[in-house]
Coordinates of C-alpha atoms and ligand atoms in Angstrom, one line a residue:
X1 CA 82.1 91.6 85.4
X2 CA 85.6 92.8 84.9
X3 CA 86.8 96.2 86.2
X4 CA 87.2 97.4 82.7
X5 CA 83.5 96.4 81.9
X6 CA 82.4 98.5 84.8
X7 CA 84.6 101.5 83.8
X8 CA 83.3 101.3 80.2
X9 CA 79.8 102.1 81.6
X10 CA 80.9 105.3 83.3
X11 CA 80.8 108.8 81.9
X12 CA 83.6 110.1 84.1
X13 CA 86.5 108.2 85.5
X14 CA 88.8 110.1 87.9
X15 CA 92.3 108.6 88.1
X16 CA 93.9 109.6 91.4
X17 CA 96.9 108.8 93.5
X18 CA 100.1 110.5 94.6
X19 CA 102.5 112.0 92.0
X20 CA 105.0 109.6 90.4
X21 CA 103.1 106.4 91.1
X22 CA 101.9 106.1 87.5
X23 CA 98.7 108.1 87.4
X24 CA 99.3 109.5 83.9
X25 CA 100.4 106.0 82.7
X26 CA 97.2 104.4 84.1
X27 CA 95.0 107.1 82.7
X28 CA 96.6 106.4 79.2
X29 CA 96.3 102.7 79.6
X30 CA 92.6 103.0 80.5
X31 CA 92.0 105.5 77.7
X32 CA 93.5 103.1 75.1
X33 CA 91.5 100.1 76.4
X34 CA 88.2 102.0 76.7
X35 CA 88.6 103.6 73.3
X36 CA 89.3 100.0 71.9
X37 CA 85.9 99.1 73.3
X38 CA 84.2 101.7 71.1
X39 CA 83.9 104.6 73.7
X40 CA 84.8 108.1 72.5
X41 CA 87.3 108.9 75.2
X42 CA 88.7 112.3 76.2
X43 CA 91.7 112.2 78.5
X44 CA 92.1 115.4 80.6
X45 CA 95.4 116.1 82.2
X46 CA 95.6 118.7 85.0
X47 CA 99.4 119.1 85.3
X48 CA 101.3 122.2 84.0
X49 CA 104.2 119.8 83.2
X50 CA 102.4 118.1 80.4
X51 CA 103.3 114.4 80.1
X52 CA 100.2 112.7 78.8
X53 CA 101.1 113.5 75.2
X54 CA 104.5 111.8 75.7
X55 CA 102.8 108.6 77.1
X56 CA 100.6 108.5 74.0
X57 CA 103.1 109.8 71.4
X58 CA 101.3 113.0 70.3
X59 CA 102.3 116.6 70.1
X60 CA 101.8 118.6 73.3
X61 CA 98.2 119.8 73.9
X62 CA 99.0 123.3 75.2
X63 CA 95.3 123.5 76.2
X64 CA 93.9 122.2 72.8
X65 CA 92.2 118.9 72.2
X66 CA 94.7 116.5 70.4
X67 CA 93.7 113.3 68.6
X68 CA 95.7 110.3 70.1
X69 CA 94.3 107.4 68.1
X70 CA 90.9 105.9 67.2
X71 CA 88.3 107.1 69.6
X72 CA 90.9 108.8 71.8
X73 CA 91.7 112.5 72.4
X74 CA 93.7 114.3 75.0
X75 CA 93.7 117.8 76.5
X76 CA 95.9 119.6 79.1
X77 CA 93.8 121.9 81.3
X78 CA 95.0 124.9 83.3
X79 CA 92.5 125.6 86.2
X80 CA 92.8 129.4 85.7
X81 CA 92.0 129.2 82.0
X82 CA 89.1 126.9 82.7
X83 CA 87.6 129.4 85.2
X84 CA 88.1 132.2 82.8
X85 CA 86.3 130.2 80.1
X86 CA 83.4 129.7 82.4
X87 CA 83.1 133.5 83.1
X88 CA 83.2 134.2 79.3
X89 CA 80.4 131.6 78.9
X90 CA 78.2 133.0 81.7
X91 CA 78.9 136.6 80.8
X92 CA 78.4 136.6 77.0
X93 CA 79.5 140.2 76.5
X94 CA 83.2 139.9 75.7
X95 CA 84.1 143.3 77.0
X96 CA 82.5 142.8 80.3
X97 CA 83.8 139.3 80.8
X98 CA 87.4 140.6 80.1
X99 CA 86.8 143.3 82.7
X100 CA 85.8 140.7 85.3
X101 CA 88.6 138.3 84.5
X102 CA 91.2 141.0 84.7
X103 CA 90.0 142.5 88.0
X104 CA 92.0 141.9 91.1
X105 CA 88.8 141.0 92.9
X106 CA 88.3 138.1 90.5
X107 CA 91.8 136.7 91.1
X108 CA 91.3 137.1 94.8
X109 CA 88.1 135.2 94.6
X110 CA 89.6 132.4 92.4
X111 CA 92.5 131.8 94.8
X112 CA 90.4 132.1 97.9
X113 CA 87.1 130.3 97.2
X114 CA 87.3 126.8 98.7
X115 CA 87.1 124.1 96.0
X116 CA 86.5 126.6 93.1
X117 CA 89.4 125.4 90.9
X118 CA 88.6 121.8 91.5
X119 CA 84.9 122.3 90.8
X120 CA 85.7 124.3 87.6
X121 CA 87.8 121.3 86.3
X122 CA 85.1 118.8 87.1
X123 CA 82.6 121.2 85.6
X124 CA 84.6 121.3 82.4
X125 CA 84.5 117.5 82.2
X126 CA 80.8 117.6 82.8
X127 CA 80.1 120.1 80.2
X128 CA 82.2 118.2 77.7
X129 CA 80.0 115.2 78.2
X130 CA 76.7 117.0 78.2
X131 CA 77.3 119.6 75.5
X132 CA 74.1 119.4 73.4
X133 CA 73.2 116.6 71.1
X134 CA 76.7 115.6 70.0
X135 CA 79.1 115.9 72.9
X136 CA 82.8 115.7 72.1
X137 CA 83.2 112.5 74.1
X138 CA 81.1 109.9 75.8
X139 CA 83.7 109.1 78.4
X140 CA 86.1 111.5 80.2
X141 CA 89.1 110.2 82.1
X142 CA 90.5 112.9 84.4
X143 CA 94.1 112.5 85.3
X144 CA 93.7 114.3 88.6
X145 CA 96.1 116.9 90.0
X146 CA 99.0 115.4 92.0
X147 CA 98.7 118.1 94.7
X148 CA 96.8 117.2 97.8
X149 CA 94.8 114.2 98.4
X150 CA 92.6 112.8 95.6
X151 CA 89.8 113.4 98.0
X152 CA 90.2 117.1 97.8
X153 CA 89.1 117.2 94.2
X154 CA 86.2 114.8 94.7
X155 CA 85.0 116.6 97.8
X156 CA 85.2 120.1 96.2
X157 CA 81.8 120.5 94.5
X158 CA 80.0 119.4 97.7
X159 CA 82.0 121.9 99.9
X160 CA 81.5 124.7 97.4
X161 CA 77.8 124.0 97.1
X162 CA 77.6 124.3 100.9
X163 CA 79.6 127.5 101.0
X164 CA 77.8 129.2 98.1
X165 CA 74.3 128.1 99.2
X166 CA 72.4 128.6 95.9
X167 CA 73.0 131.1 93.2
X168 CA 74.3 130.2 89.8
X169 CA 77.7 128.9 91.2
X170 CA 76.1 127.0 94.1
X171 CA 73.6 125.3 91.9
X172 CA 76.3 124.3 89.4
X173 CA 78.4 122.9 92.3
X174 CA 75.4 121.0 93.7
X175 CA 74.6 119.4 90.3
X176 CA 78.3 118.3 90.0
X177 CA 78.3 116.9 93.6
X178 CA 75.2 114.8 92.7
X179 CA 76.9 113.7 89.4
X180 CA 80.0 112.6 91.3
X181 CA 78.0 110.7 93.9
X182 CA 76.2 108.7 91.3
X183 CA 78.2 105.4 91.0
X184 CA 76.5 104.5 87.7
X185 CA 78.0 107.6 86.0
X186 CA 81.2 108.4 87.9
X187 CA 84.0 106.1 88.8
X188 CA 87.4 106.4 90.6
X189 CA 90.5 104.5 89.7
X190 CA 93.3 104.6 92.3
X191 CA 96.9 104.2 91.3
X192 CA 99.7 103.2 93.7
X193 CA 103.0 101.6 94.0
X194 CA 103.3 98.4 96.1
X195 CA 105.7 100.2 98.5
X196 CA 105.3 101.2 102.1
X197 CA 104.5 104.9 101.9
X198 CA 102.3 104.7 98.7
X199 CA 100.3 101.8 100.2
X200 CA 99.9 103.6 103.5
X201 CA 98.5 106.7 101.6
X202 CA 96.3 104.5 99.5
X203 CA 94.8 102.8 102.5
X204 CA 94.1 106.2 104.0
X205 CA 92.6 107.6 100.8
X206 CA 90.4 104.5 100.5
X207 CA 89.1 105.1 104.0
X208 CA 88.4 108.8 103.3
X209 CA 86.7 108.1 100.0
X210 CA 84.4 105.4 101.4
X211 CA 83.6 106.8 104.8
X212 CA 83.6 110.6 104.2
X213 CA 82.4 110.8 100.5
X214 CA 80.6 107.5 100.1
X215 CA 82.7 106.7 97.1
X216 CA 83.9 103.2 96.4
X217 CA 86.6 103.1 93.8
X218 CA 86.0 100.9 90.7
X219 CA 89.6 99.8 90.6
X220 CA 92.9 100.0 92.5
X221 CA 96.1 99.5 90.4
X222 CA 99.3 98.5 92.0
X223 CA 101.9 99.7 89.4
X224 CA 105.6 99.0 88.9
X225 CA 105.9 95.6 90.5
X226 CA 109.4 94.2 90.3
X227 CA 109.7 91.0 88.2
X228 CA 110.1 87.6 90.0
X229 CA 113.8 86.9 89.6
X230 CA 114.8 83.4 88.3
X231 CA 115.7 80.8 90.9
X232 CA 119.3 80.4 91.9
X233 CA 122.1 82.6 93.4
X234 CA 122.4 86.3 92.8
X235 CA 119.9 89.1 92.1
X236 CA 119.4 89.5 95.9
X237 CA 118.4 93.2 95.5
X238 CA 115.7 92.2 93.0
X239 CA 114.5 89.4 95.2
X240 CA 114.2 91.8 98.2
X241 CA 112.3 94.4 96.2
X242 CA 109.9 91.8 94.9
X243 CA 109.3 90.4 98.4
X244 CA 108.6 94.0 99.6
X245 CA 106.1 94.4 96.8
X246 CA 104.3 91.2 97.8
X247 CA 104.2 92.2 101.5
X248 CA 102.7 95.6 100.7
X249 CA 100.2 94.0 98.3
X250 CA 99.1 91.7 101.1
X251 CA 98.7 94.8 103.4
X252 CA 96.5 96.3 100.7
X253 CA 94.3 93.2 100.0
X254 CA 93.7 92.8 103.8
X255 CA 91.9 96.2 103.7
X256 CA 90.7 96.3 100.1
X257 CA 88.5 93.5 98.7
X258 CA 87.5 95.3 95.6
X259 CA 89.0 95.0 92.1
X260 CA 92.8 95.1 92.1
X261 CA 95.1 94.9 89.0
X262 CA 98.9 94.6 89.3
X263 CA 101.1 96.0 86.6
X264 CA 104.8 95.2 86.2
X265 CA 107.7 97.5 86.1
X266 CA 108.7 97.2 82.4
X267 CA 112.1 98.1 80.9
X268 CA 110.6 100.7 78.6
X269 CA 110.7 104.5 78.5
X270 CA 107.6 106.7 78.7
X271 CA 105.8 106.3 75.4
X272 CA 103.2 104.4 73.4
X273 CA 105.1 101.1 73.5
X274 CA 105.0 101.1 77.3
X275 CA 101.2 102.0 77.3
X276 CA 100.4 99.3 74.7
X277 CA 102.4 96.6 76.6
X278 CA 100.8 97.6 80.0
X279 CA 97.3 97.6 78.3
X280 CA 98.0 94.0 77.2
X281 CA 99.0 93.0 80.7
X282 CA 95.9 94.8 82.1
X283 CA 93.6 92.7 80.0
X284 CA 95.4 89.5 81.1
X285 CA 95.1 90.5 84.7
X286 CA 91.4 91.7 84.5
X287 CA 89.7 88.9 82.6
Ligands
ADP1 N1 104.8 100.0 84.9 C1 105.7 100.8 84.5 N2 106.9 100.3 83.9 C2 107.8 101.2 83.5 N3 107.8 102.5 83.6 C3 106.7 103.1 84.2 C4 105.6 102.2 84.7 N4 104.7 103.1 85.2 C5 105.1 104.3 85.1 N5 106.3 104.3 84.5 C6 107.2 105.5 84.3 O1 107.3 106.2 85.5 C7 107.3 107.6 85.3 C8 106.2 108.2 86.1 O2 104.9 107.7 85.7 P1 103.7 108.7 85.5 O3 102.5 107.9 85.0 O4 104.1 110.0 84.7 O5 103.4 109.1 87.0 P2 102.4 110.2 87.7 O6 101.5 110.6 86.6 O7 101.7 109.4 88.8 O8 103.3 111.3 88.2 C9 107.1 107.8 83.8 O9 108.3 108.0 83.1 C10 106.5 106.5 83.3 O10 106.8 106.2 82.0
MG2 MG1 101.1 112.6 85.9

């Protein structure tokens, strides 16, 4: 079974990795490929500097759902707006909900509660998937925030459930933690560059995900590999870069035996042409 086959069976795929390694690019590639398989895919971006729409060639989301091709939609999410939406949903009287959201105590709580923002984002993804008889999507790909470790996001509902110990919030967090821990419904895709620091961080993240959270990623993607230069003199810098990529990939595969896809550094700007080309390479690499 290919990594893409496995991802196609999931309801939620969390794409994680450090900023700048190609997380948004990978989320877009996976979105295109899984939508092409007939899934109705919603890509959620949690980055105030929106870039998902640029990768896919649509107008910016500004918080709204935007169509990005057959079976594919994207949406930019602001954690604060998501939490406020949750309050409005749970407190159906508009005036009261506004009072709560505007109160200093509420802001204090949102900033202070451990894992609340992360849980709200995951909860939004969950509700999108389980909203009545006709949910808006049957697969959500979450382009996780670049801040902190990917593990922070994935650990949040469990931590919040412990801290809240029951109540409406605690129960919601516990349901989400169970959802995330179910490998038939939730998957993790890890993006990295084949360079020293990113590989070191990837090895650490793999360790934390597997030992602390019991999560085994469905896929690791080594992005931005330098091309193999043609034989002969010259192009020493390129040769050195490529050798470094290969040494770091070897370090990764010594510790990670799961599915691994390598994607090349392509001479294309951010945009749909880059995503389409990387999607083709992905299919060749993941037969
Ligand atoms: N394989 C690749 N080939 C060429 N450019 C790439 C590749 N992967 C990413 N990029 C470019 O690198 C920049 C950062 O990628 P992005 O996916 O936005 O990273 P992240 O979301 O991890 O911060 C973007 O301009 C993107 O178009
Ligand atoms: Mg990004």
